[in-house]
PDB file of C-alpha atoms in Angstrom:
ATOM      1  CA  MET A  43     -92.702  -4.341 -71.685  1.00 74.00           C
ATOM      2  CA  LYS A  44     -94.594  -2.221 -69.412  1.00 77.00           C
ATOM      3  CA  THR A  45     -93.878  -4.641 -66.615  1.00 80.00           C
ATOM      4  CA  ARG A  46     -90.124  -4.707 -67.322  1.00 83.00           C
ATOM      5  CA  ILE A  47     -90.040  -0.919 -67.245  1.00 85.00           C
ATOM      6  CA  PHE A  48     -91.696  -0.985 -63.987  1.00 81.00           C
ATOM      7  CA  LEU A  49     -89.507  -3.798 -62.741  1.00 82.00           C
ATOM      8  CA  TYR A  50     -86.455  -1.920 -63.808  1.00 82.00           C
ATOM      9  CA  LEU A  51     -87.769   1.160 -62.255  1.00 85.00           C
ATOM     10  CA  PHE A  52     -88.432  -0.631 -58.993  1.00 85.00           C
ATOM     11  CA  ILE A  53     -85.029  -2.106 -58.955  1.00 86.00           C
ATOM     12  CA  PHE A  54     -83.180   1.250 -59.610  1.00 85.00           C
ATOM     13  CA  SER A  55     -85.341   2.965 -56.968  1.00 87.00           C
ATOM     14  CA  SER A  56     -84.483   0.222 -54.382  1.00 86.00           C
ATOM     15  CA  LEU A  57     -80.851   0.538 -55.204  1.00 86.00           C
ATOM     16  CA  ILE A  58     -81.057   4.352 -54.633  1.00 86.00           C
ATOM     17  CA  ALA A  59     -83.030   3.929 -51.461  1.00 85.00           C
ATOM     18  CA  LEU A  60     -80.371   1.339 -50.245  1.00 84.00           C
ATOM     19  CA  TYR A  61     -77.529   3.804 -51.252  1.00 85.00           C
ATOM     20  CA  LEU A  62     -79.265   6.616 -49.391  1.00 84.00           C
ATOM     21  CA  TYR A  63     -79.811   4.317 -46.221  1.00 83.00           C
ATOM     22  CA  VAL A  64     -76.327   3.203 -46.247  1.00 82.00           C
ATOM     23  CA  SER A  65     -74.723   6.625 -46.804  1.00 83.00           C
ATOM     24  CA  GLY A  66     -77.210   8.330 -44.329  1.00 81.00           C
ATOM     25  CA  ASP A  67     -76.275   5.715 -41.748  1.00 83.00           C
ATOM     26  CA  LYS A  68     -72.517   6.659 -42.179  1.00 85.00           C
ATOM     27  CA  ARG A  69     -73.214  10.191 -41.931  1.00 87.00           C
ATOM     28  CA  VAL A  70     -75.043   9.641 -38.834  1.00 85.00           C
ATOM     29  CA  ALA A  71     -72.324   7.565 -37.275  1.00 86.00           C
ATOM     30  CA  ALA A  72     -69.685  10.069 -38.153  1.00 87.00           C
ATOM     31  CA  GLY A  73     -72.003  12.967 -36.718  1.00 88.00           C
ATOM     32  CA  ASP A  74     -72.332  10.952 -33.538  1.00 89.00           C
ATOM     33  CA  GLU A  75     -68.482  10.394 -33.379  1.00 92.00           C
ATOM     34  CA  LYS A  76     -67.994  14.226 -33.830  1.00 93.00           C
ATOM     35  CA  ILE A  77     -70.430  14.913 -31.120  1.00 94.00           C
ATOM     36  CA  THR A  78     -68.676  12.664 -28.783  1.00 94.00           C
ATOM     37  CA  GLU A  79     -65.336  14.309 -29.479  1.00 95.00           C
ATOM     38  CA  LEU A  80     -66.760  17.715 -29.107  1.00 95.00           C
ATOM     39  CA  LYS A  81     -68.296  16.753 -25.720  1.00 95.00           C
ATOM     40  CA  LEU A  82     -64.876  15.346 -24.561  1.00 95.00           C
ATOM     41  CA  SER A  83     -63.278  18.534 -25.784  1.00 95.00           C
ATOM     42  CA  ILE A  84     -65.899  20.720 -23.816  1.00 96.00           C
ATOM     43  CA  GLU A  85     -65.191  18.748 -20.740  1.00 95.00           C
ATOM     44  CA  GLN A  86     -61.330  19.233 -20.993  1.00 96.00           C
ATOM     45  CA  LEU A  87     -61.938  22.908 -21.765  1.00 95.00           C
ATOM     46  CA  GLU A  88     -64.161  23.145 -18.572  1.00 96.00           C
ATOM     47  CA  ASP A  89     -61.676  21.502 -16.471  1.00 95.00           C
ATOM     48  CA  SER A  90     -58.892  23.784 -17.711  1.00 95.00           C
ATOM     49  CA  LEU A  91     -60.993  26.822 -17.069  1.00 95.00           C
ATOM     50  CA  ARG A  92     -61.681  25.868 -13.361  1.00 95.00           C
ATOM     51  CA  THR A  93     -57.984  25.094 -12.878  1.00 94.00           C
ATOM     52  CA  THR A  94     -57.304  28.562 -14.243  1.00 94.00           C
ATOM     53  CA  GLN A  95     -60.081  30.209 -12.016  1.00 93.00           C
ATOM     54  CA  LEU A  96     -58.558  28.486  -9.138  1.00 92.00           C
ATOM     55  CA  LYS A  97     -54.962  29.911  -9.950  1.00 91.00           C
ATOM     56  CA  VAL A  98     -56.442  33.415 -10.497  1.00 88.00           C
ATOM     57  CA  LEU A  99     -58.028  33.233  -7.057  1.00 85.00           C
ATOM     58  CA  ASP A 100     -54.968  31.904  -5.517  1.00 85.00           C
ATOM     59  CA  MET A 101     -53.011  34.775  -7.083  1.00 84.00           C
ATOM     60  CA  GLN A 102     -55.555  37.228  -5.928  1.00 82.00           C
ATOM     61  CA  TYR A 103     -55.171  36.140  -2.254  1.00 83.00           C
ATOM     62  CA  PHE A 104     -52.520  38.994  -1.769  1.00 83.00           C
ATOM     63  CA  SER A 105     -54.268  42.013  -3.279  1.00 86.00           C
ATOM     64  CA  LEU A 106     -55.813  44.932  -1.767  1.00 85.00           C
ATOM     65  CA  GLU A 107     -58.927  44.496  -3.942  1.00 84.00           C
ATOM     66  CA  ASN A 108     -59.857  41.129  -2.258  1.00 82.00           C
ATOM     67  CA  ASN A 109     -58.812  42.082   1.270  1.00 82.00           C
ATOM     68  CA  ASP A 110     -61.745  43.566   3.049  1.00 84.00           C
ATOM     69  CA  ASP A 111     -60.015  44.054   6.429  1.00 85.00           C
ATOM     70  CA  ALA A 112     -57.369  46.192   4.456  1.00 85.00           C
ATOM     71  CA  LEU A 113     -60.160  48.021   2.449  1.00 85.00           C
ATOM     72  CA  VAL A 114     -61.674  49.179   5.705  1.00 87.00           C
ATOM     73  CA  TYR A 115     -58.771  51.517   6.127  1.00 85.00           C
ATOM     74  CA  TYR A 116     -59.980  53.483   3.124  1.00 87.00           C
ATOM     75  CA  ASP A 117     -63.883  53.460   3.560  1.00 85.00           C
ATOM     76  CA  HIS A 118     -63.809  57.104   4.775  1.00 86.00           C
ATOM     77  CA  LEU A 119     -61.891  58.347   1.622  1.00 86.00           C
ATOM     78  CA  SER A 120     -64.670  57.426  -0.784  1.00 83.00           C
ATOM     79  CA  LEU A 121     -62.253  56.249  -3.300  1.00 87.00           C
ATOM     80  CA  GLU A 122     -63.630  54.005  -6.016  1.00 88.00           C
ATOM     81  CA  ASP A 123     -60.544  51.757  -6.350  1.00 89.00           C
ATOM     82  CA  PRO A 124     -57.940  52.514  -3.783  1.00 91.00           C
ATOM     83  CA  ALA A 125     -55.478  49.936  -5.231  1.00 91.00           C
ATOM     84  CA  ARG A 126     -55.695  51.790  -8.825  1.00 93.00           C
ATOM     85  CA  TYR A 127     -55.197  55.168  -7.097  1.00 93.00           C
ATOM     86  CA  ILE A 128     -52.147  54.109  -5.149  1.00 94.00           C
ATOM     87  CA  ALA A 129     -50.570  52.495  -8.135  1.00 94.00           C
ATOM     88  CA  ASP A 130     -51.252  55.553 -10.238  1.00 94.00           C
ATOM     89  CA  LYS A 131     -49.519  57.772  -7.451  1.00 94.00           C
ATOM     90  CA  LEU A 132     -46.586  55.463  -7.665  1.00 94.00           C
ATOM     91  CA  LEU A 133     -46.506  55.420 -11.445  1.00 93.00           C
ATOM     92  CA  GLU A 134     -46.319  59.278 -11.254  1.00 92.00           C
ATOM     93  CA  THR A 135     -42.804  58.993  -9.843  1.00 91.00           C
ATOM     94  CA  ASN A 136     -41.935  57.678 -13.214  1.00 90.00           C
ATOM     95  CA  GLU A 137     -42.512  61.139 -14.580  1.00 89.00           C
ATOM     96  CA  THR A 138     -39.512  62.510 -13.242  1.00 84.00           C
ATOM     97  CA  LYS A 139     -36.490  63.109 -15.620  1.00 87.00           C
ATOM     98  CA  GLY A 140     -33.960  60.365 -15.373  1.00 84.00           C
ATOM     99  CA  ASP A 141     -34.015  57.454 -13.057  1.00 85.00           C
ATOM    100  CA  ASN A 142     -37.202  56.855 -10.696  1.00 85.00           C
ATOM    101  CA  PRO A 143     -36.436  58.431  -7.320  1.00 89.00           C
ATOM    102  CA  MET A 144     -37.670  55.215  -5.673  1.00 90.00           C
ATOM    103  CA  ILE A 145     -35.159  52.913  -7.341  1.00 91.00           C
ATOM    104  CA  PRO A 146     -31.778  53.002  -5.580  1.00 91.00           C
ATOM    105  CA  TYR A 147     -29.844  52.277  -8.748  1.00 88.00           C
ATOM    106  CA  GLU A 148     -28.846  54.105 -11.883  1.00 87.00           C
ATOM    107  CA  GLY A 149     -29.948  52.842 -15.075  1.00 83.00           C
ATOM    108  CA  MET A 150     -27.227  51.062 -17.103  1.00 85.00           C
ATOM    109  CA  VAL A 151     -28.894  51.101 -20.652  1.00 85.00           C
ATOM    110  CA  ASN A 152     -31.752  53.500 -20.006  1.00 88.00           C
ATOM    111  CA  ASP A 153     -33.359  55.198 -17.098  1.00 90.00           C
ATOM    112  CA  PHE A 154     -34.700  52.897 -14.409  1.00 91.00           C
ATOM    113  CA  LYS A 155     -38.677  53.016 -14.525  1.00 93.00           C
ATOM    114  CA  ILE A 156     -41.234  51.039 -12.565  1.00 94.00           C
ATOM    115  CA  ASN A 157     -43.316  48.836 -14.835  1.00 93.00           C
ATOM    116  CA  LYS A 158     -45.709  46.627 -12.909  1.00 94.00           C
ATOM    117  CA  ILE A 159     -47.171  47.283  -9.263  1.00 95.00           C
ATOM    118  CA  LYS A 160     -49.071  44.852  -7.121  1.00 94.00           C
ATOM    119  CA  VAL A 161     -50.725  46.596  -4.120  1.00 93.00           C
ATOM    120  CA  LEU A 162     -50.634  43.632  -1.381  1.00 92.00           C
ATOM    121  CA  ASN A 163     -52.571  45.440   1.286  1.00 91.00           C
ATOM    122  CA  HIS A 164     -53.216  48.769   3.328  1.00 90.00           C
ATOM    123  CA  LYS A 165     -49.263  49.034   3.787  1.00 93.00           C
ATOM    124  CA  TRP A 166     -47.311  47.195   1.285  1.00 95.00           C
ATOM    125  CA  ILE A 167     -46.628  47.211  -2.508  1.00 96.00           C
ATOM    126  CA  ILE A 168     -44.270  45.076  -4.641  1.00 96.00           C
ATOM    127  CA  ALA A 169     -43.103  46.579  -7.906  1.00 96.00           C
ATOM    128  CA  ASP A 170     -41.128  45.664 -10.801  1.00 95.00           C
ATOM    129  CA  PHE A 171     -38.567  48.007 -12.450  1.00 94.00           C
ATOM    130  CA  SER A 172     -36.219  47.912 -15.614  1.00 92.00           C
ATOM    131  CA  ASP A 173     -34.188  49.822 -17.804  1.00 88.00           C
ATOM    132  CA  GLY A 174     -34.970  47.737 -20.833  1.00 86.00           C
ATOM    133  CA  LYS A 175     -32.040  45.198 -20.233  1.00 88.00           C
ATOM    134  CA  TYR A 176     -31.745  45.006 -16.390  1.00 90.00           C
ATOM    135  CA  TRP A 177     -34.529  44.467 -13.988  1.00 91.00           C
ATOM    136  CA  GLY A 178     -35.275  44.168 -10.368  1.00 94.00           C
ATOM    137  CA  GLU A 179     -37.990  44.395  -7.752  1.00 96.00           C
ATOM    138  CA  LEU A 180     -38.903  46.713  -4.981  1.00 96.00           C
ATOM    139  CA  PHE A 181     -40.702  46.377  -1.656  1.00 97.00           C
ATOM    140  CA  ILE A 182     -42.294  49.595  -0.694  1.00 96.00           C
ATOM    141  CA  GLN A 183     -44.269  50.456   2.350  1.00 96.00           C
ATOM    142  CA  TYR A 184     -46.685  53.351   1.865  1.00 95.00           C
ATOM    143  CA  GLU A 185     -49.297  55.423   3.687  1.00 93.00           C
ATOM    144  CA  LEU A 186     -52.498  56.917   1.996  1.00 91.00           C
ATOM    145  CA  LYS A 187     -53.440  59.987   3.911  1.00 90.00           C
ATOM    146  CA  ASP A 188     -56.701  61.634   4.598  1.00 89.00           C
ATOM    147  CA  ASN A 189     -55.841  64.427   2.064  1.00 91.00           C
ATOM    148  CA  LEU A 190     -55.266  61.766  -0.477  1.00 90.00           C
ATOM    149  CA  SER A 191     -51.495  62.179  -0.741  1.00 91.00           C
ATOM    150  CA  VAL A 192     -49.375  59.049  -0.525  1.00 93.00           C
ATOM    151  CA  ASP A 193     -46.033  58.552   1.218  1.00 94.00           C
ATOM    152  CA  PHE A 194     -43.828  55.780  -0.188  1.00 95.00           C
ATOM    153  CA  THR A 195     -40.857  54.462   1.808  1.00 94.00           C
ATOM    154  CA  LEU A 196     -38.548  51.930   0.056  1.00 95.00           C
ATOM    155  CA  ALA A 197     -38.417  48.906   2.385  1.00 94.00           C
ATOM    156  CA  ASP A 198     -36.211  46.557   0.360  1.00 95.00           C
ATOM    157  CA  TYR A 199     -35.042  46.132  -3.305  1.00 94.00           C
ATOM    158  CA  LEU A 200     -33.161  43.860  -5.499  1.00 94.00           C
ATOM    159  CA  LEU A 201     -31.417  43.885  -9.043  1.00 92.00           C
ATOM    160  CA  TYR A 202     -31.203  40.661 -10.813  1.00 90.00           C
ATOM    161  CA  THR A 203     -27.752  39.766 -12.302  1.00 81.00           C
ATOM    162  CA  ARG A 204     -27.438  38.969 -16.008  1.00 73.00           C
ATOM    163  CA  SER A 205     -25.595  35.812 -16.867  1.00 63.00           C
ATOM    164  CA  ASN A 206     -24.460  36.767 -20.193  1.00 59.00           C
TER     165      ASN A 206
END
């Protein structure tokens, strides 16, 4: 009887060991498959990141911050961020009551105000303006003087038409 108990115990232990081996093997295979999927996902994300970084570099090509030749014009002024300073000065024109004086149109829904500004180099700015419904763009020439005042001259402009 003792032998039968040991035999049953051995068979039961063997079945448990076999079950643990098979389920462990399946777990390892599933883990390996998950790791492969995650590695593929990481590669795709890295490629996407590289593509995005290249697009950002391409978009920054026309910007004062990345134009060392244009920044040389402002070395003597000891400005930490000339592009931000110039953009802030242009945004100050929004503070006037009514339409922005740089915009040659009267607002139709609200007052026209400048929204976005891109300082292209040491002479030019492109800006977006809107009244909430209608919008357009400005091409502005500017001069940053030694006393840190900025003169803005509107070079060209356009107002987009609505199709509704």
